[in-house]
Amino acid sequence: MIRNFIKFCCYVLPILWWSCAPSRVVKPLEKGEKTASVNLGGPLIHFAGTAIPVPLTSVMFAKGVTTKTTAFGSLHLTSLAFGVFQTDIGVCTQLYKNDSKKFGITANPVLNLSIDRWEWKGKIWPELDINAYKQFGTKHFV
């Protein structure tokens, strides 16, 4: 039993943790609240004898739909520079919240879309992020 669990942890869990972009929204915004962000960086590659991040960039906009749901969308600028329109559109929804412990769990179902401008080939793939957060004070959380 333990051996199967260890195999599961070693082989399956890393696949579940693989993602090409960070979670866009970890904690739902208040209804009507808006935010924008920029994502810079990516996986490390070896180049000229040193490890450097691939310069993956994207911009994101989000708006609180309700106090428990936030809608968001992003545009991947690095892909766009190479002629591929790539976006991810999704929602952040509150699954669990404990006000006294200032702890919560959210889920982000996301739909990713990319279209090549030369051959007009497209691809759509789903993504699901599950996040846990702990709030400190009124504006800070981990």
PDB file of C-alpha atoms in Angstrom:
ATOM      1  CA  MET A   1       0.000   0.000   0.000  1.00  0.00           C
ATOM      2  CA  ILE A   2       2.756   2.453   0.963  1.00  0.00           C
ATOM      3  CA  ARG A   3       4.781   1.498  -2.112  1.00  0.00           C
ATOM      4  CA  ASN A   4       1.809   2.324  -4.402  1.00  0.00           C
ATOM      5  CA  PHE A   5       1.331   5.676  -2.683  1.00  0.00           C
ATOM      6  CA  ILE A   6       5.016   6.535  -3.173  1.00  0.00           C
ATOM      7  CA  LYS A   7       4.800   5.581  -6.859  1.00  0.00           C
ATOM      8  CA  PHE A   8       1.705   7.755  -7.200  1.00  0.00           C
ATOM      9  CA  CYS A   9       3.492  10.717  -5.595  1.00  0.00           C
ATOM     10  CA  CYS A  10       6.590  10.280  -7.774  1.00  0.00           C
ATOM     11  CA  TYR A  11       4.873   9.763 -11.127  1.00  0.00           C
ATOM     12  CA  VAL A  12       1.381  11.265 -11.083  1.00  0.00           C
ATOM     13  CA  LEU A  13       1.579  14.311  -8.823  1.00  0.00           C
ATOM     14  CA  PRO A  14       4.315  16.093 -10.850  1.00  0.00           C
ATOM     15  CA  ILE A  15       2.073  15.846 -13.919  1.00  0.00           C
ATOM     16  CA  LEU A  16      -0.756  17.490 -11.987  1.00  0.00           C
ATOM     17  CA  TRP A  17       1.570  20.331 -10.920  1.00  0.00           C
ATOM     18  CA  TRP A  18       2.692  21.115 -14.476  1.00  0.00           C
ATOM     19  CA  SER A  19       1.397  24.394 -15.868  1.00  0.00           C
ATOM     20  CA  CYS A  20       2.455  26.899 -18.511  1.00  0.00           C
ATOM     21  CA  ALA A  21       1.185  29.920 -16.583  1.00  0.00           C
ATOM     22  CA  PRO A  22       0.670  30.854 -12.937  1.00  0.00           C
ATOM     23  CA  SER A  23      -2.720  30.919 -11.261  1.00  0.00           C
ATOM     24  CA  ARG A  24      -4.184  34.214 -12.392  1.00  0.00           C
ATOM     25  CA  VAL A  25      -6.373  34.890  -9.339  1.00  0.00           C
ATOM     26  CA  VAL A  26      -5.854  33.063  -6.037  1.00  0.00           C
ATOM     27  CA  LYS A  27      -8.511  34.797  -3.903  1.00  0.00           C
ATOM     28  CA  PRO A  28     -11.778  36.151  -5.377  1.00  0.00           C
ATOM     29  CA  LEU A  29     -12.086  39.914  -5.686  1.00  0.00           C
ATOM     30  CA  GLU A  30     -14.994  41.809  -4.167  1.00  0.00           C
ATOM     31  CA  LYS A  31     -18.016  42.312  -6.449  1.00  0.00           C
ATOM     32  CA  GLY A  32     -17.163  45.034  -8.988  1.00  0.00           C
ATOM     33  CA  GLU A  33     -13.477  45.197  -7.942  1.00  0.00           C
ATOM     34  CA  LYS A  34     -10.993  45.109 -10.853  1.00  0.00           C
ATOM     35  CA  THR A  35      -7.317  44.271 -11.144  1.00  0.00           C
ATOM     36  CA  ALA A  36      -4.653  43.960 -13.827  1.00  0.00           C
ATOM     37  CA  SER A  37      -1.304  42.206 -13.666  1.00  0.00           C
ATOM     38  CA  VAL A  38       1.784  41.400 -15.707  1.00  0.00           C
ATOM     39  CA  ASN A  39       3.552  38.041 -15.617  1.00  0.00           C
ATOM     40  CA  LEU A  40       7.274  37.991 -16.454  1.00  0.00           C
ATOM     41  CA  GLY A  41       9.513  34.935 -16.620  1.00  0.00           C
ATOM     42  CA  GLY A  42       9.240  31.271 -17.309  1.00  0.00           C
ATOM     43  CA  PRO A  43      11.086  27.988 -17.015  1.00  0.00           C
ATOM     44  CA  LEU A  44      14.872  28.039 -16.695  1.00  0.00           C
ATOM     45  CA  ILE A  45      17.011  26.967 -19.664  1.00  0.00           C
ATOM     46  CA  HIS A  46      20.773  26.601 -19.991  1.00  0.00           C
ATOM     47  CA  PHE A  47      22.191  29.254 -22.323  1.00  0.00           C
ATOM     48  CA  ALA A  48      25.852  30.248 -22.729  1.00  0.00           C
ATOM     49  CA  GLY A  49      26.828  28.256 -19.650  1.00  0.00           C
ATOM     50  CA  THR A  50      24.270  29.767 -17.302  1.00  0.00           C
ATOM     51  CA  ALA A  51      20.648  29.129 -16.359  1.00  0.00           C
ATOM     52  CA  ILE A  52      18.298  31.897 -17.514  1.00  0.00           C
ATOM     53  CA  PRO A  53      14.482  32.163 -17.501  1.00  0.00           C
ATOM     54  CA  VAL A  54      12.665  31.946 -20.815  1.00  0.00           C
ATOM     55  CA  PRO A  55      11.128  35.409 -21.250  1.00  0.00           C
ATOM     56  CA  LEU A  56       7.469  34.391 -21.218  1.00  0.00           C
ATOM     57  CA  THR A  57       5.244  37.407 -20.645  1.00  0.00           C
ATOM     58  CA  SER A  58       1.507  37.914 -20.341  1.00  0.00           C
ATOM     59  CA  VAL A  59      -0.994  40.511 -19.164  1.00  0.00           C
ATOM     60  CA  MET A  60      -4.186  39.741 -17.231  1.00  0.00           C
ATOM     61  CA  PHE A  61      -7.385  41.559 -16.302  1.00  0.00           C
ATOM     62  CA  ALA A  62      -9.902  40.363 -13.687  1.00  0.00           C
ATOM     63  CA  LYS A  63     -13.210  41.616 -12.307  1.00  0.00           C
ATOM     64  CA  GLY A  64     -15.198  40.424  -9.285  1.00  0.00           C
ATOM     65  CA  VAL A  65     -18.568  39.092 -10.475  1.00  0.00           C
ATOM     66  CA  THR A  66     -19.814  38.209  -6.971  1.00  0.00           C
ATOM     67  CA  THR A  67     -18.044  38.071  -3.604  1.00  0.00           C
ATOM     68  CA  LYS A  68     -17.240  34.395  -4.338  1.00  0.00           C
ATOM     69  CA  THR A  69     -16.515  34.512  -8.087  1.00  0.00           C
ATOM     70  CA  THR A  70     -14.028  36.487 -10.182  1.00  0.00           C
ATOM     71  CA  ALA A  71     -13.792  36.332 -13.990  1.00  0.00           C
ATOM     72  CA  PHE A  72     -10.426  36.842 -15.704  1.00  0.00           C
ATOM     73  CA  GLY A  73      -8.681  36.738 -19.048  1.00  0.00           C
ATOM     74  CA  SER A  74      -5.091  37.065 -20.155  1.00  0.00           C
ATOM     75  CA  LEU A  75      -3.079  37.594 -23.324  1.00  0.00           C
ATOM     76  CA  HIS A  76       0.329  35.924 -23.777  1.00  0.00           C
ATOM     77  CA  LEU A  77       2.591  38.608 -25.262  1.00  0.00           C
ATOM     78  CA  THR A  78       5.594  36.373 -26.045  1.00  0.00           C
ATOM     79  CA  SER A  79       3.418  34.085 -28.164  1.00  0.00           C
ATOM     80  CA  LEU A  80       1.882  37.119 -29.864  1.00  0.00           C
ATOM     81  CA  ALA A  81       5.354  38.405 -30.804  1.00  0.00           C
ATOM     82  CA  PHE A  82       5.902  35.132 -32.696  1.00  0.00           C
ATOM     83  CA  GLY A  83       2.537  35.252 -34.480  1.00  0.00           C
ATOM     84  CA  VAL A  84       0.419  33.118 -32.167  1.00  0.00           C
ATOM     85  CA  PHE A  85      -2.635  34.582 -30.446  1.00  0.00           C
ATOM     86  CA  GLN A  86      -2.809  32.811 -27.071  1.00  0.00           C
ATOM     87  CA  THR A  87      -5.190  33.558 -24.242  1.00  0.00           C
ATOM     88  CA  ASP A  88      -6.602  31.939 -21.159  1.00  0.00           C
ATOM     89  CA  ILE A  89     -10.072  32.762 -19.886  1.00  0.00           C
ATOM     90  CA  GLY A  90     -11.535  31.510 -16.640  1.00  0.00           C
ATOM     91  CA  VAL A  91     -13.026  32.128 -13.228  1.00  0.00           C
ATOM     92  CA  CYS A  92     -11.794  31.949  -9.666  1.00  0.00           C
ATOM     93  CA  THR A  93     -14.458  30.548  -7.374  1.00  0.00           C
ATOM     94  CA  GLN A  94     -14.413  30.166  -3.591  1.00  0.00           C
ATOM     95  CA  LEU A  95     -14.727  26.500  -2.546  1.00  0.00           C
ATOM     96  CA  TYR A  96     -14.099  26.930   1.186  1.00  0.00           C
ATOM     97  CA  LYS A  97     -13.564  29.888   3.483  1.00  0.00           C
ATOM     98  CA  ASN A  98     -12.954  30.037   7.237  1.00  0.00           C
ATOM     99  CA  ASP A  99     -13.270  33.673   8.353  1.00  0.00           C
ATOM    100  CA  SER A 100     -11.976  33.059  11.889  1.00  0.00           C
ATOM    101  CA  LYS A 101      -8.757  31.401  10.643  1.00  0.00           C
ATOM    102  CA  LYS A 102      -8.574  33.650   7.544  1.00  0.00           C
ATOM    103  CA  PHE A 103      -8.035  30.590   5.364  1.00  0.00           C
ATOM    104  CA  GLY A 104      -9.599  29.648   2.045  1.00  0.00           C
ATOM    105  CA  ILE A 105      -9.511  27.266  -0.891  1.00  0.00           C
ATOM    106  CA  THR A 106     -10.363  28.305  -4.453  1.00  0.00           C
ATOM    107  CA  ALA A 107     -10.637  26.640  -7.856  1.00  0.00           C
ATOM    108  CA  ASN A 108      -9.808  28.197 -11.209  1.00  0.00           C
ATOM    109  CA  PRO A 109     -11.293  26.344 -14.188  1.00  0.00           C
ATOM    110  CA  VAL A 110      -9.595  27.861 -17.239  1.00  0.00           C
ATOM    111  CA  LEU A 111      -9.952  27.486 -21.002  1.00  0.00           C
ATOM    112  CA  ASN A 112      -6.750  28.116 -22.986  1.00  0.00           C
ATOM    113  CA  LEU A 113      -6.908  29.034 -26.661  1.00  0.00           C
ATOM    114  CA  SER A 114      -4.157  29.573 -29.233  1.00  0.00           C
ATOM    115  CA  ILE A 115      -4.331  30.349 -32.962  1.00  0.00           C
ATOM    116  CA  ASP A 116      -1.377  30.517 -35.377  1.00  0.00           C
ATOM    117  CA  ARG A 117      -1.654  33.527 -37.716  1.00  0.00           C
ATOM    118  CA  TRP A 118       0.155  31.863 -40.641  1.00  0.00           C
ATOM    119  CA  GLU A 119      -1.690  28.552 -40.959  1.00  0.00           C
ATOM    120  CA  TRP A 120      -4.719  29.459 -38.804  1.00  0.00           C
ATOM    121  CA  LYS A 121      -4.292  26.268 -36.817  1.00  0.00           C
ATOM    122  CA  GLY A 122      -5.787  26.472 -33.367  1.00  0.00           C
ATOM    123  CA  LYS A 123      -5.702  24.559 -30.145  1.00  0.00           C
ATOM    124  CA  ILE A 124      -7.964  24.597 -27.087  1.00  0.00           C
ATOM    125  CA  TRP A 125      -7.085  22.941 -23.792  1.00  0.00           C
ATOM    126  CA  PRO A 126      -8.581  23.047 -20.307  1.00  0.00           C
ATOM    127  CA  GLU A 127      -6.751  23.775 -17.070  1.00  0.00           C
ATOM    128  CA  LEU A 128      -7.776  23.502 -13.434  1.00  0.00           C
ATOM    129  CA  ASP A 129      -5.884  25.262 -10.637  1.00  0.00           C
ATOM    130  CA  ILE A 130      -6.683  24.535  -6.992  1.00  0.00           C
ATOM    131  CA  ASN A 131      -5.292  27.129  -4.562  1.00  0.00           C
ATOM    132  CA  ALA A 132      -5.115  27.435  -0.782  1.00  0.00           C
ATOM    133  CA  TYR A 133      -4.446  30.800   0.859  1.00  0.00           C
ATOM    134  CA  LYS A 134      -3.919  32.222   4.344  1.00  0.00           C
ATOM    135  CA  GLN A 135      -4.751  35.884   4.880  1.00  0.00           C
ATOM    136  CA  PHE A 136      -2.675  38.214   7.094  1.00  0.00           C
ATOM    137  CA  GLY A 137      -4.344  41.514   7.954  1.00  0.00           C
ATOM    138  CA  THR A 138      -6.832  42.967   5.500  1.00  0.00           C
ATOM    139  CA  LYS A 139      -4.753  43.094   2.276  1.00  0.00           C
ATOM    140  CA  HIS A 140      -1.970  40.513   2.537  1.00  0.00           C
ATOM    141  CA  PHE A 141      -2.127  36.760   1.978  1.00  0.00           C
ATOM    142  CA  VAL A 142       0.118  33.810   1.120  1.00  0.00           C
TER     143      VAL A 142
END
